[in-house]
Short mmCIF file of C-alpha atoms in Angstrom, two decimals:
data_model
loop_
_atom_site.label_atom_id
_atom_site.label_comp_id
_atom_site.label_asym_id
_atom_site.label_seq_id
_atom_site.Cartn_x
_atom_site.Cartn_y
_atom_site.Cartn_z
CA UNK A 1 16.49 15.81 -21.33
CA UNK A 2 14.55 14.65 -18.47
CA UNK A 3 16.63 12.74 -16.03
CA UNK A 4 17.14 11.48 -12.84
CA UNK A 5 20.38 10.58 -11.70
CA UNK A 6 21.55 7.99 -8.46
CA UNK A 7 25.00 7.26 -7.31
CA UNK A 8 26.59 4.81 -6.66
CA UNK A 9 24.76 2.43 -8.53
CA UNK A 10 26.14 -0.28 -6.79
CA UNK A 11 27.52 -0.68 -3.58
CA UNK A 12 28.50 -3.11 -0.44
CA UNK A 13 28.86 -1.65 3.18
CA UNK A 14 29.70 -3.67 6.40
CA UNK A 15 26.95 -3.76 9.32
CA UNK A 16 27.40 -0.52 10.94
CA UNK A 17 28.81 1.61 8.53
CA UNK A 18 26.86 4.85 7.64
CA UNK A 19 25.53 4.91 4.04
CA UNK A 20 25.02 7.96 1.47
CA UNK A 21 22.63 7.22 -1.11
CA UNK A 22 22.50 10.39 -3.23
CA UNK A 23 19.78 11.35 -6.05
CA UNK A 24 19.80 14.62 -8.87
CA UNK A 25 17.33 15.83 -10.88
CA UNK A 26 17.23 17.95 -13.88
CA UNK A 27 13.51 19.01 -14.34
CA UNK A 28 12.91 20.92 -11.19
CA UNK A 29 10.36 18.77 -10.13
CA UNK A 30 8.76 19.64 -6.46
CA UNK A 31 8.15 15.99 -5.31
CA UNK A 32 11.00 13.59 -4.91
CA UNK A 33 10.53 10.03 -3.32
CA UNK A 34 12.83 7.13 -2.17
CA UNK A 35 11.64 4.02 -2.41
CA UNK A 36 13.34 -0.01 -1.97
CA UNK A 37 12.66 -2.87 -3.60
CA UNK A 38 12.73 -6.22 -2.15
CA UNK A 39 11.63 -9.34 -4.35
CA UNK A 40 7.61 -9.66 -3.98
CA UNK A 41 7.04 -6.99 -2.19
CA UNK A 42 7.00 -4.45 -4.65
CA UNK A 43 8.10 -0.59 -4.39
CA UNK A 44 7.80 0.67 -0.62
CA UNK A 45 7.96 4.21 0.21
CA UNK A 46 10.77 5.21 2.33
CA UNK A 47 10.08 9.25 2.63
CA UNK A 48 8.60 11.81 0.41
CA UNK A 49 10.09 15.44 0.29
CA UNK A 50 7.39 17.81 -0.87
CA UNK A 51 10.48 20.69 -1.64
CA UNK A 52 13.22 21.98 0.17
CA UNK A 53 13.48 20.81 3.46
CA UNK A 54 10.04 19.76 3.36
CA UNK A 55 10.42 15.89 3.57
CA UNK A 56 7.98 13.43 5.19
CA UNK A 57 7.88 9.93 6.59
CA UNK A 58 6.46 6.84 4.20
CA UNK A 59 5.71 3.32 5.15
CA UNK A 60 8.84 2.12 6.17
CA UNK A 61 10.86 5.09 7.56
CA UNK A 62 12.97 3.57 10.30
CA UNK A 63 16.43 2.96 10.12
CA UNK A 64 16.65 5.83 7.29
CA UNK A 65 16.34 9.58 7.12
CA UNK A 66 16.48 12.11 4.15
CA UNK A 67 17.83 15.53 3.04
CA UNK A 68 16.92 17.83 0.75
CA UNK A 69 18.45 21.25 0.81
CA UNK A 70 18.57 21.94 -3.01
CA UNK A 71 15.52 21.21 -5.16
CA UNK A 72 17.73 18.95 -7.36
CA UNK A 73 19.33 17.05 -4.90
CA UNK A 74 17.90 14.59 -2.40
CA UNK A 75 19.80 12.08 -0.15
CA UNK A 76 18.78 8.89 1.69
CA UNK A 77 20.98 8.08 4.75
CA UNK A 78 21.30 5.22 6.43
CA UNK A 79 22.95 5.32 10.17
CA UNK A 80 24.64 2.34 11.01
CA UNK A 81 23.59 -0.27 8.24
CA UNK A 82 21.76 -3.30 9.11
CA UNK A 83 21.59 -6.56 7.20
CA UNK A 84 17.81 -6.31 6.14
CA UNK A 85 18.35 -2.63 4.45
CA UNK A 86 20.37 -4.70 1.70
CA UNK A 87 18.03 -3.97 -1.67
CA UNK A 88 17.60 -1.81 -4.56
CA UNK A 89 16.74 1.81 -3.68
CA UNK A 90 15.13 3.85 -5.89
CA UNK A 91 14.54 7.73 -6.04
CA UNK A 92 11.89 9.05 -8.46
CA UNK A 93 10.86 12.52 -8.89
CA UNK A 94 7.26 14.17 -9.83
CA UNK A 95 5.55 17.18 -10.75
CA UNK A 96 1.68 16.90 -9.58
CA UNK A 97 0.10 13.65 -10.67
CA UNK A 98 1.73 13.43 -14.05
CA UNK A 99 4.18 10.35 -14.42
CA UNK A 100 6.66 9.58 -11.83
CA UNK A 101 10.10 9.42 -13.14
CA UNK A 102 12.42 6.78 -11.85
CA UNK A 103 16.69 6.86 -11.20
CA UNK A 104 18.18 3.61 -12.44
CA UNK A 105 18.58 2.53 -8.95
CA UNK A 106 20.98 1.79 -6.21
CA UNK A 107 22.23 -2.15 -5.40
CA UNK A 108 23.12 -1.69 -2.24
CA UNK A 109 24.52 -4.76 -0.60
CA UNK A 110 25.24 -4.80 3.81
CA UNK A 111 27.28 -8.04 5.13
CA UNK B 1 -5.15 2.57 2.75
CA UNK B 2 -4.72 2.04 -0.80
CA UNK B 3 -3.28 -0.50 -2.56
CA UNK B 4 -2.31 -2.49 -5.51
CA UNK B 5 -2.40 -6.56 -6.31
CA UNK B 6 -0.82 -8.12 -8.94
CA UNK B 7 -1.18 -11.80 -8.71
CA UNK B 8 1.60 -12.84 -10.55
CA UNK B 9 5.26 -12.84 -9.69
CA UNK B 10 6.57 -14.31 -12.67
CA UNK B 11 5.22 -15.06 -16.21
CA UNK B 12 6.59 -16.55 -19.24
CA UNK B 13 4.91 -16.90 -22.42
CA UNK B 14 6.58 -17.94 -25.89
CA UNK B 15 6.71 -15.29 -28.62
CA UNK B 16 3.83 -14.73 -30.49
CA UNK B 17 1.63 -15.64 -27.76
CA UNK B 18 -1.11 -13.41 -25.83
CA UNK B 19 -0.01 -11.94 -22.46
CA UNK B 20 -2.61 -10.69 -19.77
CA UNK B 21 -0.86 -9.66 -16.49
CA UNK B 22 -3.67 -8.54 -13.74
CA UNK B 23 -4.03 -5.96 -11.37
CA UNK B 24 -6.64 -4.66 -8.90
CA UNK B 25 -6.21 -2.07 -6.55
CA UNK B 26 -8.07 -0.74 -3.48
CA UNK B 27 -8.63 2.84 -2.81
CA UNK B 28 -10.11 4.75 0.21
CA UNK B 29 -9.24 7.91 -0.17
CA UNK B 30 -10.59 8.82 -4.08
CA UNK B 31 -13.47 7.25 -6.34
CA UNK B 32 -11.67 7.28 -9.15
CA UNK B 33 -7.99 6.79 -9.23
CA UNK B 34 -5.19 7.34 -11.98
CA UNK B 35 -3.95 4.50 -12.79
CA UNK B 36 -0.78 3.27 -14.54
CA UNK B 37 1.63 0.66 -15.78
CA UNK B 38 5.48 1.23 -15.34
CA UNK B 39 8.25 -1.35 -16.96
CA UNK B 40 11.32 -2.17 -15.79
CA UNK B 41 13.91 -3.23 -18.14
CA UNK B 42 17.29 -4.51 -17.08
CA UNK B 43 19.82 -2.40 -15.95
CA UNK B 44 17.14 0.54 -15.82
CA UNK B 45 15.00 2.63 -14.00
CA UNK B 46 10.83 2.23 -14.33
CA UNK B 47 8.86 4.39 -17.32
CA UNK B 48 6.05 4.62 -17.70
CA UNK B 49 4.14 2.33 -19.99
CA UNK B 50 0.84 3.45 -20.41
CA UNK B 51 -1.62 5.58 -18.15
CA UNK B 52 -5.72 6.16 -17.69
CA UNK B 53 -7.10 8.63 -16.20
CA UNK B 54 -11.11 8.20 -16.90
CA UNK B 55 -12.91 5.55 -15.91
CA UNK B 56 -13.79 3.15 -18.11
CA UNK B 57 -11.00 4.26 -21.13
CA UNK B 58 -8.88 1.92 -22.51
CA UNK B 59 -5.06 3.10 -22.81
CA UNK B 60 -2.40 1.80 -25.10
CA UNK B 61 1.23 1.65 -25.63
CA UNK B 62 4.17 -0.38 -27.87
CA UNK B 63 1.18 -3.23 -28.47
CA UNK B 64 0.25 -3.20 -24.73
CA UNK B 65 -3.65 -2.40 -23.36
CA UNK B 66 -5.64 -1.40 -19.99
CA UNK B 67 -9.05 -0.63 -19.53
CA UNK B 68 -9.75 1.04 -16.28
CA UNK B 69 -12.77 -1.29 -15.14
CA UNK B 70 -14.04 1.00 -12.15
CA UNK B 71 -16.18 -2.05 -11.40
CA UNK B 72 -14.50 -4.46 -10.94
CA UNK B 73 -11.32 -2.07 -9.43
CA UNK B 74 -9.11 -3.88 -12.00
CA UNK B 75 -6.93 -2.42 -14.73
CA UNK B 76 -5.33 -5.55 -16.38
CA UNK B 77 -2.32 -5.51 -18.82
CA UNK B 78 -2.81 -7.44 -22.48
CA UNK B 79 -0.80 -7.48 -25.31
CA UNK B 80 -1.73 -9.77 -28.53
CA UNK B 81 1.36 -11.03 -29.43
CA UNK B 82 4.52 -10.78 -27.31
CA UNK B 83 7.72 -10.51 -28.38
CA UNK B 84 11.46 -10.96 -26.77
CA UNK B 85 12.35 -7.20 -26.21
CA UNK B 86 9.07 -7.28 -23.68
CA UNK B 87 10.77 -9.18 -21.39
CA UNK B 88 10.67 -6.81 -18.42
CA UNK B 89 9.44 -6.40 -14.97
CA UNK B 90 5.90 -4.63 -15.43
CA UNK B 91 4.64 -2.70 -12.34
CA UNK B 92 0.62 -1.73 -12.06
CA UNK B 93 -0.13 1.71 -10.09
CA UNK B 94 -2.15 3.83 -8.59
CA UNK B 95 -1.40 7.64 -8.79
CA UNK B 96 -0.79 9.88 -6.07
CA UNK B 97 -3.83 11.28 -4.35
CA UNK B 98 -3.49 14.62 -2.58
CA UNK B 99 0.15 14.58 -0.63
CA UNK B 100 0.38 11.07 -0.64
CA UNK B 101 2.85 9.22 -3.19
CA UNK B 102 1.65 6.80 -5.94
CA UNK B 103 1.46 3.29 -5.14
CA UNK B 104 2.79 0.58 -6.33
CA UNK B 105 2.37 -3.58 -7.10
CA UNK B 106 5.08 -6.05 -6.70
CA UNK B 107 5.76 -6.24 -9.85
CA UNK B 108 5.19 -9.17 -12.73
CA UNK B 109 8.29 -10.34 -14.49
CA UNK B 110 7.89 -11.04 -17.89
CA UNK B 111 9.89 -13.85 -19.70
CA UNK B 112 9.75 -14.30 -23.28
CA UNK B 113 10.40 -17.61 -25.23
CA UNK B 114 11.64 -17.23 -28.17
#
């Protein structure tokens, strides 16, 4: 079964706080991505990891940074949470150019 | 860079009815692009919908259609008659060219009337 798994799937953090965002995936796939939604501004690419600690910077890097020490596994970290990182965050994982399979997303809420 | 448009944030359309949701995308960096469609449903993660691959090919999926229009750069979403379990968020994209990641549209949510 071809999954990707996020946890939490929901949670609030106060302004400051550090924030673990962590993704699995079952099918051994090379290429994992984290992305965040915000309403009309579609998917935006925080970083791409290529494999094991082989990660790289997307459009909107800052404020975040990733980790990826098991093919499976790949973490988004934010340092000290600010207000405007509040969104959905989504990891997706992807062999090639086939399809791009998608977690079920974190809510991730900062007052 | 490339991109993706999709003009509308929201649609709603009664059951039964046509749907058309559009997208055009930009591309520097290959002629011909992959393209794709995605759906969200609530409470889940994005799957993929539908994909094309050749330029000019029409793909299909659960009633839904895109034809990759290379001139025009447009790869529009129809469906002949909509029904309630469409209601979704429906995401257009372009696929991943060399090291860089696929992109995405904002996304079109999809209301359905019944």
């Amino acid at each position: 079964d071809m999954k990707v798994t996020q946890m939490p799937r929901y949670l609030i953090k106060r302004m400051g706080e550090n924030v673990l965002l962590e993704c699995g995936q079952d099918m051994s796939h090379e290429t994992m991505y984290w992305y965040r939604q915000d309403p009309g501004l579609g998917l935006q690419l925080i970083y791409i990891s290529y494999d094991v600690d082989s990660n790289s910077e997307g459009d909107i890097p800052k404020g975040y940074r990733v980790s990826r020490k098991k093919r499976e596994h790949f973490s988004l970290i934010l340092d000290s949470a600010k207000t405007n990182q509040t969104s959905v965050y989504f990891c997706a994982t992807q062999q090639g150019n086939t399809e791009v399979f998608f977690g079920k997303g974190t809510r991730l809420t900062v007052v | 860079g490339d991109s993706v448009t999709q003009t509308e944030g929201q649609v709603t359309v009664s059951e039964s009815k046509s749907l058309i949701i559009n997208c055009t995308y930009s591309t520097t960096s290959i002629a011909y692009p992959n393209l794709f469609w995605y759906v969200r449903y609530p409470g889940e993660g994005l799957q993929l919908l539908l994909k094309v691959i050749t330029a000019g090919q029409k793909g299909s999926s659960r009633g839904f259609e895109a034809t990759y229009n290379k001139e025009t750069t447009s790869f529009h979403l129809q469906k002949a008659s909509v029904q309630e379990s469409d209601s979704a968020v429906y995401y257009c994209a372009l696929g991943r060219n060399n090291n860089n990641a696929p992109r995405f549209g904002a996304g079109t949510k999809l209301t359905v009337k019944p």
